[in-house]
CSV table of C-alpha atoms in Angstrom, one decimal:
chain,number,residue,atom,x,y,z
G,1,UNK,CA,-52.9,103.8,6.2
G,2,UNK,CA,-54.0,101.7,3.2
G,3,UNK,CA,-57.5,103.2,3.3
G,4,UNK,CA,-55.9,106.6,3.2
G,5,UNK,CA,-53.6,105.6,0.4
G,6,UNK,CA,-56.3,104.4,-2.0
G,7,UNK,CA,-58.7,107.3,-1.4
G,8,UNK,CA,-58.7,110.2,-3.8
G,9,UNK,CA,-57.8,113.6,-2.2
G,10,UNK,CA,-60.9,114.8,-0.3
G,11,UNK,CA,-62.3,111.2,-0.2
G,12,UNK,CA,-63.9,110.2,3.1
G,13,UNK,CA,-63.3,107.0,5.1
G,14,UNK,CA,-65.6,105.6,7.8
G,15,UNK,CA,-64.4,102.9,10.3
G,16,UNK,CA,-66.4,101.2,12.9
G,17,UNK,CA,-64.7,99.6,15.9
G,18,UNK,CA,-66.0,97.7,18.9
G,19,UNK,CA,-64.8,97.6,22.5
G,20,UNK,CA,-62.2,95.1,23.7
G,21,UNK,CA,-63.5,91.5,23.6
G,22,UNK,CA,-63.8,91.4,27.4
G,23,UNK,CA,-66.2,94.4,27.3
G,24,UNK,CA,-68.4,92.9,24.5
G,25,UNK,CA,-71.2,90.9,26.0
G,26,UNK,CA,-71.5,88.8,22.8
G,27,UNK,CA,-67.9,87.8,23.1
G,28,UNK,CA,-68.1,87.1,26.8
G,29,UNK,CA,-71.0,84.7,26.0
G,30,UNK,CA,-68.9,83.0,23.4
G,31,UNK,CA,-66.0,82.6,25.8
G,32,UNK,CA,-68.2,81.3,28.6
G,33,UNK,CA,-70.0,78.9,26.2
G,34,UNK,CA,-66.7,77.6,24.9
G,35,UNK,CA,-65.3,77.1,28.4
G,36,UNK,CA,-68.5,75.2,29.4
G,37,UNK,CA,-68.5,72.9,26.4
G,38,UNK,CA,-64.8,72.5,25.7
G,39,UNK,CA,-62.7,73.5,28.7
G,40,UNK,CA,-59.6,71.9,27.2
G,41,UNK,CA,-59.9,74.0,24.0
G,42,UNK,CA,-57.1,76.6,23.9
G,43,UNK,CA,-58.4,80.1,23.4
G,44,UNK,CA,-56.3,82.8,21.7
G,45,UNK,CA,-54.4,84.9,24.2
G,46,UNK,CA,-53.6,87.7,21.8
G,47,UNK,CA,-55.7,90.8,21.4
G,48,UNK,CA,-57.6,90.4,18.0
G,49,UNK,CA,-56.5,92.8,15.3
G,50,UNK,CA,-60.0,94.4,15.2
G,51,UNK,CA,-59.7,95.2,19.0
G,52,UNK,CA,-56.5,97.2,18.6
G,53,UNK,CA,-58.6,100.2,17.5
G,54,UNK,CA,-61.0,99.8,20.4
G,55,UNK,CA,-62.2,103.1,21.9
G,56,UNK,CA,-62.2,106.7,20.8
G,57,UNK,CA,-58.5,107.5,21.7
G,58,UNK,CA,-57.1,104.5,19.8
G,59,UNK,CA,-59.3,105.1,16.8
G,60,UNK,CA,-58.5,108.8,16.6
G,61,UNK,CA,-54.8,108.1,17.0
G,62,UNK,CA,-54.9,105.5,14.1
G,63,UNK,CA,-56.7,107.9,11.8
G,64,UNK,CA,-54.2,110.7,12.6
G,65,UNK,CA,-51.2,108.5,12.1
G,66,UNK,CA,-52.6,107.5,8.7
G,67,UNK,CA,-52.7,111.1,7.7
G,68,UNK,CA,-56.5,111.7,7.7
G,69,UNK,CA,-57.8,115.2,8.5
G,70,UNK,CA,-61.1,116.5,9.7
G,71,UNK,CA,-61.3,113.5,12.0
G,72,UNK,CA,-64.5,112.9,13.9
G,73,UNK,CA,-65.1,110.0,16.3
G,74,UNK,CA,-68.6,109.3,17.4
G,75,UNK,CA,-69.4,106.9,20.2
G,76,UNK,CA,-72.8,105.1,19.8
G,77,UNK,CA,-74.6,102.8,22.2
G,78,UNK,CA,-76.7,100.3,20.3
G,79,UNK,CA,-79.0,97.5,21.4
G,80,UNK,CA,-79.7,94.6,19.1
G,81,UNK,CA,-82.8,92.5,19.4
G,82,UNK,CA,-82.2,88.9,18.5
G,83,UNK,CA,-85.5,87.6,17.2
G,84,UNK,CA,-84.0,84.3,16.2
G,85,UNK,CA,-81.0,83.1,18.3
G,86,UNK,CA,-80.5,80.2,15.9
G,87,UNK,CA,-80.2,82.5,12.9
G,88,UNK,CA,-78.1,85.0,14.9
G,89,UNK,CA,-75.7,82.2,16.0
G,90,UNK,CA,-75.3,80.9,12.4
G,91,UNK,CA,-74.7,84.3,10.9
G,92,UNK,CA,-72.4,85.3,13.7
G,93,UNK,CA,-70.2,82.2,13.5
G,94,UNK,CA,-70.0,82.2,9.7
G,95,UNK,CA,-69.5,85.9,9.0
G,96,UNK,CA,-66.8,86.8,11.5
G,97,UNK,CA,-63.6,85.4,10.0
G,98,UNK,CA,-61.7,84.9,13.3
G,99,UNK,CA,-64.7,83.1,14.9
G,100,UNK,CA,-65.2,81.0,11.7
G,101,UNK,CA,-61.6,79.9,12.0
G,102,UNK,CA,-61.9,79.2,15.7
G,103,UNK,CA,-65.0,77.1,15.2
G,104,UNK,CA,-63.5,75.2,12.3
G,105,UNK,CA,-60.7,74.1,14.7
G,106,UNK,CA,-63.3,73.2,17.3
G,107,UNK,CA,-65.2,70.9,14.9
G,108,UNK,CA,-68.9,70.7,14.0
G,109,UNK,CA,-70.2,68.7,17.0
G,110,UNK,CA,-68.6,70.9,19.7
G,111,UNK,CA,-69.4,74.0,17.7
G,112,UNK,CA,-73.1,73.0,17.7
G,113,UNK,CA,-72.8,72.4,21.5
G,114,UNK,CA,-71.2,75.8,22.0
G,115,UNK,CA,-74.1,77.3,20.0
G,116,UNK,CA,-76.7,75.6,22.2
G,117,UNK,CA,-74.9,76.9,25.3
G,118,UNK,CA,-74.7,80.4,23.8
G,119,UNK,CA,-78.4,80.5,22.8
G,120,UNK,CA,-79.4,79.2,26.3
G,121,UNK,CA,-77.3,82.0,27.9
G,122,UNK,CA,-79.0,84.5,25.7
G,123,UNK,CA,-82.5,83.1,26.6
G,124,UNK,CA,-81.6,83.1,30.3
G,125,UNK,CA,-80.5,86.7,30.2
G,126,UNK,CA,-83.8,87.9,28.5
G,127,UNK,CA,-86.2,86.9,31.3
G,128,UNK,CA,-88.6,85.3,28.8
G,129,UNK,CA,-88.5,88.3,26.4
G,130,UNK,CA,-86.7,88.8,23.2
G,131,UNK,CA,-82.9,88.5,23.8
G,132,UNK,CA,-80.9,91.6,23.4
G,133,UNK,CA,-77.2,92.5,23.3
G,134,UNK,CA,-76.1,96.1,24.0
G,135,UNK,CA,-72.8,97.3,22.6
G,136,UNK,CA,-70.8,100.5,22.4
G,137,UNK,CA,-69.4,101.2,18.9
G,138,UNK,CA,-67.1,104.0,17.8
G,139,UNK,CA,-67.5,105.4,14.3
G,140,UNK,CA,-64.4,107.2,13.0
G,141,UNK,CA,-64.6,109.5,10.1
G,142,UNK,CA,-61.7,111.1,8.2
G,143,UNK,CA,-60.9,112.9,5.0
G,144,UNK,CA,-58.0,112.0,2.8
């Protein structure tokens, strides 16, 4: 609704959303790595705000409810090659606000241990090649 409000009439909005966390391999690896390193650490049991738009029907409904017209929702399947798991882990944990908050609570030593477990899981899943993560993304387009 806020995006719609600030756009000029005829302005276009684009929103990308990802599947629910349990369907995102990268989030499954984070959860598994956290549980292996810090089984006592309480994980959030609430659906993250970004996951509330997961999937084409939810994204389309949100755009319609906000008053957008000419709505298109495109589902894409993308594969990301992770040439440097270390750089990927650093960028991932520092650029995703909910994860940055989670890892701040976990502390630097256990966060580093979770990162090592995560990178090992990535390497183990790649059979000696470049690790990859495949994800479905929905791109929602609408006109104000």
